[in-house]
Amino acid sequence: MKIGIDAGGTLIKVVTETNNKRTFKKWLTTQIDQVAEWLNHIDKADISITGGKAQYLDSIIKHNVKRSIEFEATYTGIQILLKEHDIHLDTYIFSNVGTGTSIHYATAQNQERAGGTGAGGGMIQGLGYLLTQISDYEELVQTAINGDRDKIDLKVKHIYKGDKTPISGDLTAANFGHVLQNIHDDFPNADRLAALMGIVGETVTTVSIHAAKQFKTENVVYIGSSFVNNDLLRNIVVDYTILRGLNPYFIENGEFSGALGSIYC
Ligand code: ADP
């Protein structure tokens, strides 16, 4: 049995491979001791670990493990998943929207880091809590689905008020920039969270697009657990990437790329 683990800031992703059968499992990073207990009950396995909490996990399990570099493991995992899904890209940007967002340029041979942003899944959870007092992730993303950003986000067309706009009027001019003009209205949690998904999705996409232009590629592969059960964020990212003339890709189980890749690099 082969076990690949990506112990991240928020979630621990585990990929298990036995006789060509692959399984995927996630734990909260706060449950790291339970993951260790599970591993310590396994007699024999080839275990590889990557991610920010790899050192700690390694220190509390009985097995000798292989440690791999997170960015290399993620790249290796993405390459495997792309191939398995018959997606053939010579060059691409991959944006790993985890607790934070890390952005990389990839070719068929290797990857290099192109940048990042602190806007990501951690911001969704933290700022989401400050705005609504909701700490449960599922509740947060479900509440956002029915939200309306119109009273919160200032669009280009709001500024131009019917005049001809120099860029699409539907583009966001200022995230959260419409609030004071609607100060006497209510701002339901759904609207606040939809606007939060907006700022995270648009920031992640903007940084990814800049990296794509810098490295002269047209493809952006988005991975990370922040997209899990969060179609709103996914749709914002897809629409905005397409609007800017690039090709967005999401791969099934993409958030397990690091865990999978750690087995093979
Ligand atoms: P990391 O490797 O930094 O832990 P992930 O790619 O696993 O990053 O993404 C973490 C983000 O995924 C969280 O910040 C949150 O937005 C989102 N997420 C998805 N599912 C859950 C969950 N069940 N509990 C908490 N956060 C979740």
CSV table of C-alpha atoms and ligand atoms in Angstrom, one decimal:
chain,number,residue,atom,x,y,z
A,1,MET,CA,0.0,0.0,0.0
A,2,LYS,CA,1.2,3.5,-0.9
A,3,ILE,CA,0.0,6.5,1.1
A,4,GLY,CA,0.6,10.1,0.0
A,5,ILE,CA,-0.1,12.8,2.5
A,6,ASP,CA,-0.3,16.6,2.0
A,7,ALA,CA,-0.5,18.0,5.5
A,8,GLY,CA,-1.6,21.6,4.9
A,9,GLY,CA,-2.6,24.7,6.9
A,10,THR,CA,-6.3,23.8,7.1
A,11,LEU,CA,-6.7,20.3,5.7
A,12,ILE,CA,-4.8,17.1,5.5
A,13,LYS,CA,-5.3,15.4,2.2
A,14,VAL,CA,-4.6,11.6,2.0
A,15,VAL,CA,-4.3,9.5,-1.1
A,16,THR,CA,-4.1,5.7,-0.8
A,17,GLU,CA,-3.1,3.4,-3.6
A,18,THR,CA,-3.5,-0.4,-3.4
A,19,ASN,CA,-3.5,-2.7,-6.4
A,20,ASN,CA,-4.2,0.3,-8.8
A,21,LYS,CA,-7.1,1.4,-6.7
A,22,ARG,CA,-6.9,4.9,-5.5
A,23,THR,CA,-8.9,6.4,-2.6
A,24,PHE,CA,-9.0,10.1,-1.4
A,25,LYS,CA,-9.7,11.3,2.2
A,26,LYS,CA,-9.5,14.6,4.0
A,27,TRP,CA,-9.1,15.4,7.6
A,28,LEU,CA,-9.0,18.8,9.4
A,29,THR,CA,-5.4,19.7,10.3
A,30,THR,CA,-6.6,20.1,13.9
A,31,GLN,CA,-7.2,16.3,13.7
A,32,ILE,CA,-3.5,15.6,12.9
A,33,ASP,CA,-3.1,13.5,16.0
A,34,GLN,CA,-5.9,11.2,14.8
A,35,VAL,CA,-4.2,10.9,11.4
A,36,ALA,CA,-1.1,9.8,13.2
A,37,GLU,CA,-3.0,7.3,15.3
A,38,TRP,CA,-4.5,5.8,12.1
A,39,LEU,CA,-1.1,5.6,10.5
A,40,ASN,CA,0.4,4.0,13.5
A,41,HIS,CA,-2.2,1.2,13.3
A,42,ILE,CA,-1.0,0.3,9.8
A,43,ASP,CA,1.8,-2.3,9.9
A,44,LYS,CA,3.4,-1.8,6.5
A,45,ALA,CA,3.0,1.0,4.0
A,46,ASP,CA,5.2,3.2,1.8
A,47,ILE,CA,4.3,6.6,3.2
A,48,SER,CA,5.2,10.0,1.6
A,49,ILE,CA,4.4,13.3,3.2
A,50,THR,CA,4.5,16.9,2.0
A,51,GLY,CA,3.1,20.2,3.2
A,52,GLY,CA,3.6,22.7,6.0
A,53,LYS,CA,2.7,20.2,8.7
A,54,ALA,CA,4.8,17.3,7.2
A,55,GLN,CA,7.6,17.7,9.8
A,56,TYR,CA,5.3,17.5,12.7
A,57,LEU,CA,3.3,14.5,11.3
A,58,ASP,CA,6.6,12.8,10.6
A,59,SER,CA,7.7,13.3,14.2
A,60,ILE,CA,4.7,11.6,15.7
A,61,ILE,CA,4.4,8.5,13.6
A,62,LYS,CA,6.3,5.2,13.8
A,63,HIS,CA,7.0,4.8,10.1
A,64,ASN,CA,10.0,5.9,8.1
A,65,VAL,CA,8.6,8.2,5.6
A,66,LYS,CA,9.7,9.9,2.4
A,67,ARG,CA,9.4,13.7,2.5
A,68,SER,CA,8.9,15.6,-0.7
A,69,ILE,CA,9.0,19.3,-1.6
A,70,GLU,CA,5.4,20.7,-1.7
A,71,PHE,CA,5.6,22.6,-5.0
A,72,GLU,CA,7.2,19.6,-6.8
A,73,ALA,CA,4.7,17.2,-5.3
A,74,THR,CA,1.8,19.4,-6.4
A,75,TYR,CA,3.2,19.7,-9.9
A,76,THR,CA,3.7,16.0,-10.2
A,77,GLY,CA,0.2,15.3,-9.0
A,78,ILE,CA,-1.3,17.8,-11.4
A,79,GLN,CA,0.6,16.3,-14.3
A,80,ILE,CA,-0.7,12.8,-13.4
A,81,LEU,CA,-4.3,14.0,-13.1
A,82,LEU,CA,-4.2,16.1,-16.3
A,83,LYS,CA,-3.0,13.0,-18.2
A,84,GLU,CA,-5.6,10.8,-16.7
A,85,HIS,CA,-8.3,13.2,-17.7
A,86,ASP,CA,-6.9,13.5,-21.2
A,87,ILE,CA,-6.1,17.2,-20.8
A,88,HIS,CA,-2.9,18.0,-22.7
A,89,LEU,CA,-1.3,21.3,-22.0
A,90,ASP,CA,2.2,22.2,-23.1
A,91,THR,CA,2.4,25.1,-20.7
A,92,TYR,CA,0.1,26.4,-18.0
A,93,ILE,CA,-0.2,28.4,-14.8
A,94,PHE,CA,-1.5,26.4,-11.8
A,95,SER,CA,-3.1,28.3,-9.0
A,96,ASN,CA,-3.4,26.4,-5.8
A,97,VAL,CA,-6.1,28.1,-3.8
A,98,GLY,CA,-5.6,26.6,-0.4
A,99,THR,CA,-5.5,28.4,2.9
A,100,GLY,CA,-3.5,30.9,0.9
A,101,THR,CA,-2.9,31.0,-2.8
A,102,SER,CA,0.3,29.9,-4.5
A,103,ILE,CA,0.8,30.4,-8.3
A,104,HIS,CA,3.2,28.5,-10.5
A,105,TYR,CA,4.2,28.3,-14.1
A,106,ALA,CA,4.4,24.7,-15.4
A,107,THR,CA,5.8,23.1,-18.6
A,108,ALA,CA,6.0,19.4,-19.5
A,109,GLN,CA,9.3,19.3,-17.7
A,110,ASN,CA,9.0,21.3,-14.5
A,111,GLN,CA,7.4,24.1,-12.5
A,112,GLU,CA,8.5,27.5,-11.1
A,113,ARG,CA,6.8,29.6,-8.6
A,114,ALA,CA,5.3,32.7,-10.2
A,115,GLY,CA,3.7,34.4,-7.2
A,116,GLY,CA,0.8,34.2,-4.8
A,117,THR,CA,-1.7,36.1,-2.8
A,118,GLY,CA,-3.0,36.0,0.8
A,119,ALA,CA,-6.6,35.9,-0.7
A,120,GLY,CA,-7.7,32.3,-0.6
A,121,GLY,CA,-9.6,29.7,1.5
A,122,GLY,CA,-8.3,31.1,4.8
A,123,MET,CA,-9.6,34.5,4.0
A,124,ILE,CA,-13.0,33.0,3.1
A,125,GLN,CA,-13.2,31.3,6.5
A,126,GLY,CA,-11.7,34.2,8.6
A,127,LEU,CA,-13.3,37.2,7.0
A,128,GLY,CA,-16.4,35.1,6.5
A,129,TYR,CA,-16.6,34.7,10.2
A,130,LEU,CA,-15.9,38.4,11.0
A,131,LEU,CA,-18.7,39.3,8.6
A,132,THR,CA,-21.3,36.8,9.7
A,133,GLN,CA,-20.2,34.9,12.8
A,134,ILE,CA,-20.5,31.7,10.8
A,135,SER,CA,-17.6,29.4,11.5
A,136,ASP,CA,-18.9,26.2,9.9
A,137,TYR,CA,-17.4,25.8,6.4
A,138,GLU,CA,-20.5,24.1,4.8
A,139,GLU,CA,-22.8,26.7,6.2
A,140,LEU,CA,-20.6,29.5,5.0
A,141,VAL,CA,-20.5,28.3,1.4
A,142,GLN,CA,-24.2,27.3,1.3
A,143,THR,CA,-25.2,30.7,2.7
A,144,ALA,CA,-23.2,32.5,0.0
A,145,ILE,CA,-25.0,30.7,-2.8
A,146,ASN,CA,-28.1,32.9,-2.6
A,147,GLY,CA,-26.3,36.1,-2.1
A,148,ASP,CA,-26.5,39.3,-4.2
A,149,ARG,CA,-23.4,41.4,-4.6
A,150,ASP,CA,-25.1,44.4,-6.2
A,151,LYS,CA,-25.5,46.6,-3.1
A,152,ILE,CA,-22.0,45.7,-1.8
A,153,ASP,CA,-19.7,45.8,-4.8
A,154,LEU,CA,-19.3,48.8,-7.0
A,155,LYS,CA,-19.3,48.0,-10.7
A,156,VAL,CA,-17.9,50.1,-13.5
A,157,LYS,CA,-21.5,50.8,-14.7
A,158,HIS,CA,-22.5,52.1,-11.2
A,159,ILE,CA,-19.8,54.8,-11.6
A,160,TYR,CA,-20.6,55.7,-15.2
A,161,LYS,CA,-24.4,55.6,-14.6
A,162,GLY,CA,-25.6,55.0,-18.1
A,163,ASP,CA,-22.7,56.8,-19.9
A,164,LYS,CA,-20.5,54.8,-22.2
A,165,THR,CA,-17.9,52.8,-20.2
A,166,PRO,CA,-14.3,52.4,-21.3
A,167,ILE,CA,-14.3,48.7,-20.1
A,168,SER,CA,-17.2,46.3,-19.5
A,169,GLY,CA,-19.7,47.9,-17.2
A,170,ASP,CA,-20.1,44.6,-15.4
A,171,LEU,CA,-16.5,44.5,-14.1
A,172,THR,CA,-16.0,45.2,-10.5
A,173,ALA,CA,-14.6,48.6,-10.0
A,174,ALA,CA,-14.3,48.3,-6.2
A,175,ASN,CA,-15.0,45.2,-4.1
A,176,PHE,CA,-17.2,46.3,-1.2
A,177,GLY,CA,-17.1,49.8,-2.7
A,178,HIS,CA,-20.9,50.2,-3.0
A,179,VAL,CA,-21.7,49.7,0.7
A,180,LEU,CA,-21.8,53.4,1.8
A,181,GLN,CA,-24.0,54.3,-1.1
A,182,ASN,CA,-26.6,51.8,0.3
A,183,ILE,CA,-25.9,52.5,3.9
A,184,HIS,CA,-29.6,52.5,4.9
A,185,ASP,CA,-30.2,49.0,3.4
A,186,ASP,CA,-29.8,45.7,5.1
A,187,PHE,CA,-26.8,43.5,4.2
A,188,PRO,CA,-27.9,39.9,4.7
A,189,ASN,CA,-25.2,37.3,5.5
A,190,ALA,CA,-25.8,35.8,2.0
A,191,ASP,CA,-24.9,39.1,0.3
A,192,ARG,CA,-21.9,39.6,2.5
A,193,LEU,CA,-20.6,36.2,1.8
A,194,ALA,CA,-21.3,36.4,-2.0
A,195,ALA,CA,-19.2,39.6,-2.0
A,196,LEU,CA,-16.5,37.8,-0.1
A,197,MET,CA,-16.4,35.0,-2.7
A,198,GLY,CA,-16.2,37.9,-5.2
A,199,ILE,CA,-13.1,39.5,-3.8
A,200,VAL,CA,-11.3,36.2,-3.3
A,201,GLY,CA,-12.2,34.8,-6.7
A,202,GLU,CA,-11.4,38.0,-8.5
A,203,THR,CA,-8.1,38.5,-6.7
A,204,VAL,CA,-7.0,35.0,-7.3
A,205,THR,CA,-7.9,35.2,-10.9
A,206,THR,CA,-6.3,38.6,-11.4
A,207,VAL,CA,-3.0,37.4,-10.0
A,208,SER,CA,-3.2,34.2,-12.1
A,209,ILE,CA,-3.9,36.1,-15.3
A,210,HIS,CA,-0.9,38.4,-14.7
A,211,ALA,CA,1.3,35.3,-14.2
A,212,ALA,CA,-0.2,33.8,-17.4
A,213,LYS,CA,0.6,37.0,-19.4
A,214,GLN,CA,4.1,37.1,-17.9
A,215,PHE,CA,4.9,33.6,-18.8
A,216,LYS,CA,3.0,33.7,-22.1
A,217,THR,CA,0.6,30.9,-21.6
A,218,GLU,CA,-3.2,30.8,-22.1
A,219,ASN,CA,-4.0,28.1,-19.7
A,220,VAL,CA,-4.8,28.3,-16.0
A,221,VAL,CA,-5.4,25.2,-13.9
A,222,TYR,CA,-7.1,25.9,-10.6
A,223,ILE,CA,-6.8,23.5,-7.7
A,224,GLY,CA,-7.2,23.6,-3.9
A,225,SER,CA,-9.9,22.7,-1.4
A,226,SER,CA,-11.3,26.2,-1.5
A,227,PHE,CA,-13.3,25.2,-4.6
A,228,VAL,CA,-14.8,22.2,-2.9
A,229,ASN,CA,-18.6,22.5,-2.6
A,230,ASN,CA,-18.1,26.1,-3.5
A,231,ASP,CA,-19.6,26.5,-7.0
A,232,LEU,CA,-20.0,30.3,-6.5
A,233,LEU,CA,-16.2,30.8,-6.2
A,234,ARG,CA,-15.6,28.4,-9.0
A,235,ASN,CA,-18.0,30.2,-11.3
A,236,ILE,CA,-16.5,33.6,-10.5
A,237,VAL,CA,-13.1,32.3,-11.3
A,238,VAL,CA,-14.2,30.6,-14.5
A,239,ASP,CA,-16.2,33.6,-15.8
A,240,TYR,CA,-13.4,36.1,-15.0
A,241,THR,CA,-10.7,33.9,-16.5
A,242,ILE,CA,-12.7,33.5,-19.8
A,243,LEU,CA,-13.5,37.2,-19.8
A,244,ARG,CA,-9.8,37.9,-19.8
A,245,GLY,CA,-9.3,35.6,-22.8
A,246,LEU,CA,-7.7,32.7,-21.0
A,247,ASN,CA,-8.7,29.0,-20.6
A,248,PRO,CA,-9.6,27.9,-17.1
A,249,TYR,CA,-9.3,24.2,-16.0
A,250,PHE,CA,-10.5,22.4,-12.9
A,251,ILE,CA,-9.5,18.8,-12.4
A,252,GLU,CA,-11.5,16.3,-10.4
A,253,ASN,CA,-9.7,15.8,-7.0
A,254,GLY,CA,-7.2,18.5,-8.0
A,255,GLU,CA,-6.9,19.4,-4.3
A,256,PHE,CA,-5.2,16.0,-3.8
A,257,SER,CA,-2.5,16.9,-6.3
A,258,GLY,CA,0.2,17.4,-3.5
A,259,ALA,CA,-0.7,14.2,-1.7
A,260,LEU,CA,-0.8,12.1,-5.0
A,261,GLY,CA,2.4,13.7,-6.3
A,262,SER,CA,4.3,13.1,-3.1
A,263,ILE,CA,4.0,9.3,-3.9
A,264,TYR,CA,5.6,9.8,-7.3
A,265,CYS,CA,8.3,12.4,-6.8
B,1,ADP,P1,-4.2,23.8,2.8
B,1,ADP,O1,-3.3,22.8,2.1
B,1,ADP,O2,-3.5,25.1,3.0
B,1,ADP,O3,-4.9,23.2,4.0
B,1,ADP,P2,-6.5,23.3,1.0
B,1,ADP,O4,-6.3,23.2,-0.5
B,1,ADP,O5,-6.8,22.1,1.7
B,1,ADP,O6,-5.3,24.1,1.7
B,1,ADP,O7,-7.7,24.4,1.2
B,1,ADP,C1,-8.1,24.8,2.5
B,1,ADP,C2,-9.4,25.6,2.3
B,1,ADP,O8,-10.4,24.8,1.8
B,1,ADP,C3,-10.0,26.2,3.6
B,1,ADP,O9,-9.4,27.4,3.9
B,1,ADP,C4,-11.4,26.3,3.2
B,1,ADP,O10,-11.7,27.5,2.6
B,1,ADP,C5,-11.7,25.2,2.2
B,1,ADP,N1,-12.4,24.0,2.8
B,1,ADP,C6,-12.9,23.0,2.0
B,1,ADP,N2,-13.5,22.1,2.7
B,1,ADP,C7,-13.3,22.4,4.0
B,1,ADP,C8,-13.7,21.8,5.3
B,1,ADP,N3,-14.4,20.7,5.3
B,1,ADP,N4,-13.3,22.5,6.4
B,1,ADP,C9,-12.6,23.6,6.4
B,1,ADP,N5,-12.2,24.2,5.2
B,1,ADP,C10,-12.6,23.6,4.1
